[in-house]
Coordinates of C-alpha atoms in Angstrom, one line a residue:
Chain Z
M1 CA -23.8 -0.5 14.4
V2 CA -25.4 -3.4 15.4
D3 CA -24.1 -5.3 12.7
L4 CA -20.8 -4.0 12.4
E5 CA -20.1 -5.5 16.0
Q6 CA -21.9 -8.6 15.0
K7 CA -19.3 -8.6 12.3
F8 CA -16.6 -8.3 14.0
N9 CA -17.1 -10.3 17.1
E10 CA -17.4 -12.9 14.1
L11 CA -14.1 -11.8 13.1
Y12 CA -12.3 -12.2 16.4
E13 CA -14.0 -15.7 17.1
Q14 CA -13.5 -16.8 13.9
N15 CA -10.0 -15.6 13.7
A16 CA -8.1 -15.0 17.0
D17 CA -5.9 -18.5 17.1
S18 CA -5.0 -17.9 13.6
V19 CA -3.8 -14.0 14.4
F20 CA -2.5 -14.8 17.4
R21 CA -0.6 -18.0 15.9
M22 CA 0.7 -16.1 12.8
C23 CA 2.3 -13.3 15.5
L24 CA 3.7 -16.1 17.2
F25 CA 5.7 -18.2 14.8
K26 CA 7.1 -14.7 14.1
T27 CA 8.1 -13.5 17.2
S28 CA 8.4 -16.8 19.7
D29 CA 7.0 -14.4 22.1
R30 CA 3.4 -14.7 23.7
E31 CA 3.4 -11.4 25.0
V32 CA 4.3 -9.8 22.0
A33 CA 2.3 -11.9 19.8
L34 CA -1.0 -10.9 21.9
D35 CA -0.6 -7.2 22.0
L36 CA 0.4 -7.7 18.1
S37 CA -3.0 -9.5 18.2
Q38 CA -4.5 -6.5 19.9
D39 CA -3.3 -3.8 17.3
A40 CA -4.4 -6.0 14.7
F41 CA -7.7 -6.3 15.6
T42 CA -8.7 -2.9 17.1
K43 CA -7.3 -0.9 13.4
V44 CA -9.7 -2.9 11.5
W45 CA -12.1 -1.9 14.4
A46 CA -11.3 1.0 14.0
Y47 CA -11.9 1.7 10.3
L48 CA -15.0 -0.2 9.9
V49 CA -16.2 2.2 12.5
A50 CA -15.4 5.1 10.7
G51 CA -17.8 3.7 7.8
N52 CA -15.2 2.1 5.4
E53 CA -15.5 -0.9 3.5
V54 CA -13.8 -3.9 2.8
E55 CA -13.8 -6.4 -0.1
N56 CA -12.2 -9.1 2.1
L57 CA -12.3 -8.9 5.9
R58 CA -10.5 -12.1 6.1
A59 CA -7.8 -10.8 4.1
F60 CA -7.6 -7.6 5.3
L61 CA -7.6 -8.4 8.6
F62 CA -4.2 -10.9 7.7
T63 CA -2.6 -8.1 5.9
V64 CA -2.8 -5.8 8.5
T65 CA -1.1 -8.2 11.2
R66 CA 1.4 -9.0 8.5
N67 CA 1.8 -4.7 8.5
R68 CA 1.7 -4.9 12.5
I69 CA 4.6 -7.6 12.7
K70 CA 6.5 -5.4 10.3
D71 CA 6.5 -2.5 11.8
Y72 CA 7.4 -4.0 15.1
Y73 CA 10.6 -5.0 13.5
K74 CA 11.0 -1.8 12.1
K75 CA 10.9 -0.5 15.6
K76 CA 13.3 -3.2 17.2
K77 CA 15.8 -2.8 14.7
T78 CA 17.5 -5.7 15.1
F79 CA 16.6 -7.8 12.2
N80 CA 14.6 -7.3 9.3
F81 CA 11.1 -9.0 8.9
S82 CA 11.9 -11.4 6.2
R83 CA 14.0 -13.0 8.8
A84 CA 11.5 -13.0 11.4
G85 CA 10.3 -16.8 11.9
I86 CA 10.2 -19.3 15.2
E87 CA 13.6 -18.7 17.5
N88 CA 12.5 -21.3 20.4
I89 CA 10.0 -24.4 19.5
E90 CA 9.7 -24.9 23.3
D91 CA 8.6 -21.5 23.9
L92 CA 5.7 -22.1 20.8
L93 CA 4.6 -25.4 22.5
P94 CA 1.2 -25.5 24.9
S95 CA 1.7 -25.6 28.4
E96 CA -1.7 -26.9 28.9
N97 CA -2.6 -30.6 28.5
I98 CA -3.5 -31.7 25.5
T99 CA -4.2 -34.8 24.0
S100 CA -2.0 -34.9 20.9
D101 CA 2.0 -35.6 21.1
Q102 CA 4.2 -33.0 21.8
A103 CA 6.7 -34.6 20.2
E104 CA 4.5 -34.6 17.3
L105 CA 4.1 -30.4 17.5
R106 CA 7.8 -30.8 18.4
E107 CA 8.8 -32.1 15.0
L108 CA 5.8 -30.0 12.9
L109 CA 7.4 -27.0 14.4
E110 CA 10.7 -28.2 13.2
L111 CA 9.3 -28.3 9.6
I112 CA 8.1 -25.1 9.9
K113 CA 11.1 -23.6 10.8
S114 CA 13.4 -25.1 8.4
L115 CA 11.5 -23.7 5.6
P116 CA 12.8 -20.1 4.8
E117 CA 10.7 -17.0 6.0
H118 CA 8.1 -16.7 3.2
H119 CA 7.1 -20.3 2.8
A120 CA 6.8 -20.7 6.2
E121 CA 4.1 -18.0 6.4
L122 CA 2.5 -19.6 3.0
I123 CA 1.9 -23.1 4.2
Q124 CA 0.8 -21.7 7.4
L125 CA -2.1 -19.8 6.1
R126 CA -2.8 -22.2 3.9
Y127 CA -2.7 -25.5 5.9
V128 CA -3.0 -24.2 9.5
E129 CA -5.1 -21.5 9.1
G130 CA -7.0 -22.6 6.3
L131 CA -7.3 -19.5 4.0
A132 CA -8.7 -19.6 0.5
I133 CA -6.0 -19.5 -2.2
E134 CA -7.9 -16.1 -3.7
E135 CA -8.2 -14.7 0.3
M136 CA -4.5 -15.4 0.2
A137 CA -3.9 -13.7 -3.2
L138 CA -5.1 -10.7 -2.2
I139 CA -3.1 -10.4 0.8
Y140 CA 0.2 -11.3 -1.0
D141 CA -1.2 -9.1 -4.5
I142 CA -0.1 -11.9 -6.9
R143 CA -2.5 -14.3 -8.7
P144 CA -4.2 -17.3 -7.3
N145 CA -2.8 -19.6 -10.3
T146 CA 0.7 -18.3 -9.6
L147 CA 0.3 -19.0 -5.5
A148 CA -1.5 -22.5 -5.9
V149 CA 2.0 -23.8 -8.0
K150 CA 4.3 -21.7 -5.7
I151 CA 2.5 -23.5 -3.0
H152 CA 2.1 -27.0 -4.9
R153 CA 6.0 -26.7 -5.5
I154 CA 6.5 -26.1 -1.4
L155 CA 5.0 -29.1 -0.6
G156 CA 6.9 -31.4 -3.0
S157 CA 9.8 -29.6 -1.3
L158 CA 8.8 -30.6 2.1
R159 CA 8.5 -34.0 1.1
E160 CA 11.2 -35.0 -0.1
N161 CA 13.3 -33.3 2.4
L162 CA 11.8 -35.9 4.6
Chain G
M1 CA 3.9 -36.3 4.8
N2 CA 0.8 -35.5 5.4
K3 CA -0.2 -32.3 4.7
E4 CA -3.3 -32.7 7.1
K5 CA -1.0 -33.5 9.8
L6 CA 0.0 -29.7 9.8
K7 CA -3.8 -29.1 10.8
N8 CA -2.2 -30.2 14.4
L9 CA -0.2 -27.1 14.7
K10 CA -4.2 -25.3 15.3
L11 CA -2.9 -26.6 19.2
I12 CA -1.0 -23.6 19.6
Q13 CA -3.7 -21.4 20.2
L14 CA -4.5 -18.7 23.3
S15 CA -5.5 -20.6 26.1
Q16 CA -9.0 -19.0 27.8
E17 CA -7.3 -16.9 30.2
E18 CA -5.6 -15.3 26.9
K19 CA -8.6 -14.9 25.2
A20 CA -10.5 -13.3 27.5
I21 CA -7.9 -11.1 28.1
L22 CA -7.2 -10.0 24.7
W23 CA -11.3 -10.0 23.9
M24 CA -11.1 -7.4 27.3
N25 CA -8.3 -5.0 26.0
I26 CA -10.0 -4.9 22.5
Q27 CA -13.4 -4.2 24.1
S28 CA -11.8 -1.4 25.7
Q29 CA -10.2 0.0 22.9
K30 CA -13.1 -0.2 20.8
D31 CA -14.9 1.9 23.1
Q32 CA -12.4 4.5 23.2
V33 CA -11.5 3.8 19.5
S34 CA -8.3 2.2 18.7
S35 CA -5.2 4.0 19.9
D36 CA -3.4 3.4 16.9
L37 CA -5.8 6.1 15.2
Y38 CA -3.8 8.6 17.1
G39 CA -0.3 7.4 16.5
F40 CA 0.4 6.1 19.8
D41 CA 2.5 2.8 20.3
S42 CA 0.6 -0.2 21.6
N43 CA 1.7 -2.2 25.1
Y44 CA 5.0 -3.3 24.1
E45 CA 6.4 0.1 23.7
K46 CA 5.6 0.9 27.2
V47 CA 3.0 3.9 26.9
G48 CA -0.1 3.3 28.1
F49 CA -3.2 4.3 26.4
I50 CA -4.2 5.9 30.0
T51 CA -0.6 8.0 29.9
W52 CA -1.3 9.0 26.4
L53 CA -5.1 10.4 26.9
Q54 CA -3.8 12.2 29.9
R55 CA -0.7 13.7 28.1
T56 CA -2.8 15.3 25.0
G57 CA -5.6 16.4 27.3
L58 CA -8.2 14.3 25.4
A59 CA -8.8 12.2 29.0
L60 CA -12.1 14.2 29.6
V61 CA -13.3 14.0 25.7
P62 CA -16.5 12.1 25.2
V63 CA -16.4 8.9 23.5
I64 CA -19.0 10.0 20.7
A65 CA -16.5 13.0 20.1
I66 CA -13.5 10.8 19.5
V67 CA -15.4 9.1 16.9
F68 CA -16.7 12.3 15.7
L69 CA -13.2 13.4 15.2
V70 CA -11.5 10.4 13.3
T71 CA -14.7 10.3 11.0
T72 CA -14.2 14.6 10.2
A73 CA -10.6 14.4 9.7
S74 CA -10.7 13.7 6.2
A75 CA -11.5 17.1 5.6
S76 CA -8.8 18.4 7.7
L77 CA -6.2 20.5 5.5
P78 CA -2.6 21.1 5.9
G79 CA -1.6 22.9 9.3
Q80 CA -4.7 21.7 11.2
Q81 CA -5.1 19.7 14.4
L82 CA -6.5 16.2 12.8
Y83 CA -5.0 16.3 9.4
G84 CA -2.3 13.9 11.0
V85 CA -5.0 11.6 11.4
K86 CA -5.8 12.3 8.0
T87 CA -2.5 11.6 6.6
G88 CA -0.7 8.6 9.2
V89 CA -4.4 7.1 10.3
N90 CA -6.7 7.5 7.4
E91 CA -4.8 7.0 4.6
P92 CA -2.6 4.1 5.5
L93 CA -5.5 2.0 6.5
Q94 CA -7.3 3.2 2.9
R95 CA -3.6 2.1 1.2
L96 CA -4.0 -1.4 3.5
A97 CA -7.6 -2.4 2.4
T98 CA -6.8 -1.9 -1.5
F99 CA -5.7 -5.0 -3.2
G100 CA -4.0 -5.6 -6.7
S101 CA -0.6 -3.2 -7.7
T102 CA -3.3 -1.1 -10.5
N103 CA -6.0 -0.5 -7.8
K104 CA -3.1 0.5 -5.1
I105 CA -1.4 3.3 -7.9
E106 CA -5.1 4.6 -8.7
L107 CA -5.6 4.8 -5.2
E108 CA -2.3 6.6 -5.0
K109 CA -2.9 8.7 -8.0
K110 CA -6.5 10.6 -5.9
L111 CA -4.5 10.8 -3.0
L112 CA -1.6 12.8 -4.9
N113 CA -4.7 15.1 -6.4
K114 CA -5.7 15.2 -2.7
R115 CA -2.8 17.2 -1.9
V116 CA -3.3 19.9 -4.6
S117 CA -7.0 20.2 -3.9
E118 CA -5.6 20.6 -0.1
A119 CA -2.9 23.2 -1.4
K120 CA -5.7 25.4 -3.3
Q121 CA -8.3 25.4 -0.2
L122 CA -5.6 27.0 1.5
R123 CA -5.0 29.2 -1.4
E124 CA -8.6 30.2 -1.3
M125 CA -8.4 30.9 2.7
G126 CA -5.4 33.2 1.8
L127 CA -3.1 30.7 4.2
L128 CA -0.6 29.0 1.4
S129 CA 2.6 30.6 2.2
L130 CA 5.5 29.4 0.1
E131 CA 6.7 27.7 3.1
R132 CA 3.6 25.0 3.6
A133 CA 3.7 24.9 -0.5
T134 CA 7.1 23.8 -0.3
G135 CA 5.9 21.2 2.7
I136 CA 2.8 20.1 0.3
K137 CA 5.1 19.6 -2.6
E138 CA 7.7 17.3 0.0
Q139 CA 5.2 15.0 0.9
I140 CA 3.7 14.5 -2.6
N141 CA 7.3 13.5 -3.5
D142 CA 7.8 11.2 -0.9
Q143 CA 3.9 10.0 -1.1
A144 CA 4.8 9.2 -4.6
I145 CA 7.9 7.5 -4.2
K146 CA 6.7 5.5 -1.5
A147 CA 3.7 4.6 -3.8
A148 CA 6.2 3.6 -6.7
N149 CA 7.9 1.4 -4.0
A150 CA 5.3 -0.7 -2.9
T151 CA 4.4 -1.8 -6.1
S152 CA 8.1 -2.9 -6.9
D153 CA 8.9 -6.2 -6.8
D154 CA 10.9 -6.2 -3.9
E155 CA 8.5 -7.1 -1.4
V156 CA 7.2 -9.8 -3.3
L157 CA 7.8 -13.0 -1.2
I158 CA 6.6 -15.1 -4.2
E159 CA 8.9 -15.5 -7.5
E160 CA 6.6 -16.0 -10.5
V161 CA 6.5 -19.4 -11.5
D162 CA 7.5 -19.9 -14.8
D163 CA 4.8 -22.6 -15.7
N164 CA 5.2 -22.6 -19.4
S165 CA 1.6 -21.7 -20.1
D166 CA 1.1 -19.5 -23.8
N167 CA -1.7 -18.2 -21.7
N168 CA -0.3 -17.1 -18.7
N169 CA 2.7 -15.4 -20.1
E170 CA 0.2 -13.3 -22.4
A171 CA -1.2 -12.6 -18.9
D172 CA 1.5 -11.9 -17.6
S173 CA 2.9 -9.6 -20.3
N174 CA -0.5 -7.9 -20.6
K175 CA 0.1 -7.4 -16.4
K176 CA 3.3 -6.1 -16.8
I177 CA 2.3 -3.4 -19.4
K178 CA -0.6 -2.0 -17.5
K179 CA 1.5 -2.0 -14.0
D180 CA 4.3 0.0 -16.4
L181 CA 1.5 2.4 -17.7
A182 CA 0.0 3.0 -14.1
L183 CA 3.1 3.8 -12.6
A184 CA 4.3 5.6 -15.7
E185 CA 1.0 7.4 -14.9
L186 CA 1.5 8.2 -11.1
R187 CA 5.3 9.9 -12.3
G188 CA 3.3 12.2 -14.3
T189 CA 0.5 12.7 -11.6
A190 CA 3.4 13.1 -9.1
S191 CA 5.5 15.6 -11.5
G192 CA 1.8 17.8 -12.6
S193 CA 0.8 18.0 -8.8
I194 CA 4.2 19.4 -7.4
D195 CA 3.8 22.0 -10.8
A196 CA 0.3 23.0 -9.7
V197 CA 1.4 23.3 -5.9
T198 CA 4.1 25.6 -7.1
I199 CA 1.2 27.6 -9.8
L200 CA -1.2 27.8 -6.8
A201 CA 1.7 29.4 -4.4
G202 CA 2.3 32.1 -6.8
E203 CA 5.8 30.9 -7.9
S204 CA 7.8 31.4 -11.0
I205 CA 6.9 28.8 -13.9
D206 CA 9.3 30.1 -16.3
E207 CA 12.1 28.0 -15.2
I208 CA 9.8 25.1 -15.4
I209 CA 8.5 26.3 -19.5
D210 CA 11.8 26.8 -20.4
A211 CA 13.2 23.8 -19.3
D212 CA 14.5 21.6 -21.9
E213 CA 12.4 18.6 -23.3
D214 CA 14.9 16.2 -21.5
D215 CA 14.3 17.6 -18.0
R216 CA 11.7 15.9 -16.6
Q217 CA 9.8 18.0 -14.3
L218 CA 10.4 16.5 -12.0
S219 CA 13.1 17.5 -8.8
E220 CA 16.0 15.4 -9.0
K221 CA 15.1 14.1 -5.5
T222 CA 11.9 13.1 -7.6
K223 CA 13.8 11.2 -10.1
S224 CA 16.3 9.4 -8.4
G225 CA 13.4 8.5 -5.7
L226 CA 10.9 7.2 -8.2
L227 CA 10.8 3.7 -9.1
D228 CA 12.7 3.4 -12.7
P229 CA 10.9 0.5 -14.2
Y230 CA 13.5 0.5 -17.1
V231 CA 16.4 -0.2 -14.9
Q232 CA 16.7 -4.2 -14.0
D233 CA 19.4 -6.1 -12.1
E234 CA 21.2 -8.4 -14.3
E235 CA 19.8 -11.3 -12.6
T236 CA 16.5 -10.4 -14.0
V237 CA 17.6 -9.4 -17.5
K238 CA 19.3 -12.7 -18.0
E239 CA 16.6 -14.5 -16.8
N240 CA 14.0 -12.5 -19.1
N241 CA 16.4 -12.8 -21.7
S242 CA 16.4 -17.0 -21.4
K243 CA 12.5 -17.3 -21.8
D244 CA 10.8 -17.3 -24.8
P245 CA 8.7 -14.6 -25.0
A246 CA 4.7 -15.6 -25.6
V247 CA 4.5 -11.9 -26.4
S248 CA 7.1 -10.3 -28.8
P249 CA 8.4 -7.5 -28.0
E250 CA 7.0 -5.9 -31.3
V251 CA 3.3 -6.2 -29.6
I252 CA 4.2 -5.0 -26.3
K253 CA 5.5 -1.8 -28.1
A254 CA 2.4 -1.2 -29.9
K255 CA 0.1 -2.1 -26.9
I256 CA 1.9 0.4 -25.4
Q257 CA 1.8 3.2 -28.4
A258 CA -1.7 2.7 -28.4
E259 CA -2.2 3.8 -24.4
A260 CA 0.0 6.4 -25.2
K261 CA -2.2 7.7 -27.1
V262 CA -4.9 7.2 -25.5
T263 CA -3.5 9.5 -22.9
T264 CA -2.4 12.3 -25.0
T265 CA -5.5 12.3 -26.1
K266 CA -7.1 12.8 -23.1
A267 CA -4.5 15.6 -22.2
A268 CA -5.5 17.2 -25.6
I269 CA -9.1 17.5 -24.8
T270 CA -8.6 18.7 -21.4
Q271 CA -6.6 21.5 -22.4
N272 CA -9.1 22.4 -25.2
R273 CA -11.8 22.4 -22.8
S274 CA -9.8 24.2 -20.1
D275 CA -8.6 27.0 -23.4
D276 CA -12.2 27.2 -24.2
K277 CA -13.5 28.3 -19.9
N278 CA -10.4 30.3 -19.3
N279 CA -9.2 33.4 -21.1
L280 CA -8.9 35.2 -17.7
Q281 CA -6.6 35.1 -15.3
L282 CA -7.5 33.6 -11.9
E283 CA -7.1 36.5 -9.0
L284 CA -6.8 35.9 -5.4
E285 CA -10.0 37.3 -3.2
I286 CA -7.3 38.6 -0.9
A287 CA -4.9 41.0 -2.1
Q288 CA -1.6 39.3 -3.3
P289 CA -1.5 40.2 -7.3
K290 CA 1.7 38.4 -7.1
S291 CA 0.2 35.2 -6.0
A292 CA -2.5 35.6 -9.0
V293 CA -2.4 32.6 -11.6
D294 CA -1.4 33.5 -15.1
A295 CA -3.8 31.0 -17.2
K296 CA -2.1 31.9 -20.2
K297 CA 1.6 30.5 -18.5
V298 CA -0.2 27.7 -17.4
S299 CA -1.6 26.9 -20.9
E300 CA 1.8 27.2 -22.0
L301 CA 3.4 24.6 -19.8
T302 CA 0.3 22.1 -20.2
K303 CA 0.7 22.5 -24.2
K304 CA 4.4 21.8 -23.9
K305 CA 4.1 18.6 -22.3
L306 CA 1.3 17.6 -24.7
D307 CA 3.1 18.9 -27.8
S308 CA 6.5 16.1 -25.9
A309 CA 4.2 13.8 -25.6
T310 CA 2.4 13.8 -29.2
K311 CA 6.0 13.8 -31.2
I312 CA 6.3 10.6 -29.4
V313 CA 3.6 8.7 -29.7
E314 CA 3.1 9.8 -33.7
K315 CA 6.6 8.6 -34.0
D316 CA 7.2 5.5 -36.6
I317 CA 7.0 2.3 -34.2
D318 CA 10.2 0.8 -35.3
T319 CA 12.2 3.4 -34.8
I320 CA 10.6 4.4 -30.9
Q321 CA 11.8 2.4 -27.4
E322 CA 9.2 1.4 -25.4
S323 CA 10.4 4.0 -22.6
E324 CA 10.1 6.6 -24.9
L325 CA 6.4 5.6 -25.0
L326 CA 6.2 5.6 -21.0
D327 CA 7.8 9.2 -20.4
A328 CA 4.8 10.5 -23.1
V329 CA 2.2 8.4 -20.8
E330 CA 3.9 10.6 -17.8
E331 CA 4.3 13.5 -19.7
A332 CA 0.6 13.5 -20.9
S333 CA -0.7 12.6 -17.2
A334 CA 1.2 16.1 -15.7
A335 CA -0.5 18.0 -18.3
I336 CA -4.0 16.5 -17.3
T337 CA -3.2 17.0 -13.4
I338 CA -1.6 20.3 -13.9
T339 CA -5.3 21.4 -16.0
E340 CA -7.4 19.7 -13.7
S341 CA -6.2 21.0 -10.6
I342 CA -5.7 24.2 -11.7
F343 CA -8.5 25.0 -13.8
E344 CA -11.5 22.9 -13.0
R345 CA -13.8 23.2 -10.1

């Protein structure tokens, strides 16, 4: 149990911000993003404590997070998951003082917002959260090579559009 | 655009206060086991965990008892209190932790078999009423439909990239063959499971035995609900026809035929094994003569399915369609499911 606690604590420390960001970029609501993040971690804990083994804990965490977001939108019944994304950029900008330029952050968020939702998700997981291609391949259930080529093409189209 | 700049988005993160509160909330739920395990909504649905505990009367149950409940839910049967935890929580989490279409389909087959073994246990306890059996069959039906749809291409966010590599096209063909075969086996397992529950509940199976060869043993609801891999939309057909296939249709058919023969042989072996062991009727322990399982009728049903599958796989490859071969896999899988469910301990 001590090992499990440690494993879970590390998972939280390393991924709390990433999970939160994923939820925030989908919902544009900090409160909802916090709730969804809490649900995701708690579900993962419950699964582990019941004695289940997980091949890749990080991939599992993000899969659970995606599913929690989907459930949230199903219950909202306003629009479907594939159209979930950044609504109001101002809601996402941090209120705390930061050293980096707010204008640059705004520009990057506009860029993410301009992409189709599933492209934005891939770019976020790969280049913001730093997930490995193999981990993402597990989450989306496609071949790593296919995923890598797809991401490469999305980046290419981003460069063309700027 | 420098992709490194995207990392600056990491500046959008939890504040110190938010991180602390999030951790605190997770810790308190860890101690009482995730509220989601018991099916209530989290904060944004405005139902508090404490309120739920009070409503269900679980507020005074010690933490260790709750953990015990979660881990023993897997042994529960339909009608028992923890059965909802098993099917509504444990099993969905198992699905989430399973990656890859073929692995997902294998898991679904195991879960379908579990439904039948639950029906068997209920029958041994004298608790398998016709009503309960109908409920289990509907559950099998729904499970199979969801499983087939979950492995469909509808939710794939990424289009397959045509990178013109022969190796990748062959790998894609093999992956498609594997998935088509797995889906055919899933359909067979589902229909076999439904027939097995029908048999265990003591319902007549004469109609099923007497059904035409073309009439698959699935209910109309299941037939229309389960994903039909042969139906493709116009766009997909156009796209497929425009590509030069690296793997010829004849090769694909030959591969599927080979696999179909393997499945049919397995069904034949399973059938022979059960025929040798079971020349007697199975009887209930309690006095319900009408519910006795007629081993001869079951054998007749499975033999019919096996004969249908064998007839197909032995046809000349030039005359046979890919869809017929997958039907054979479905029939053989159904026969295996029925035989193993009813006769094997």
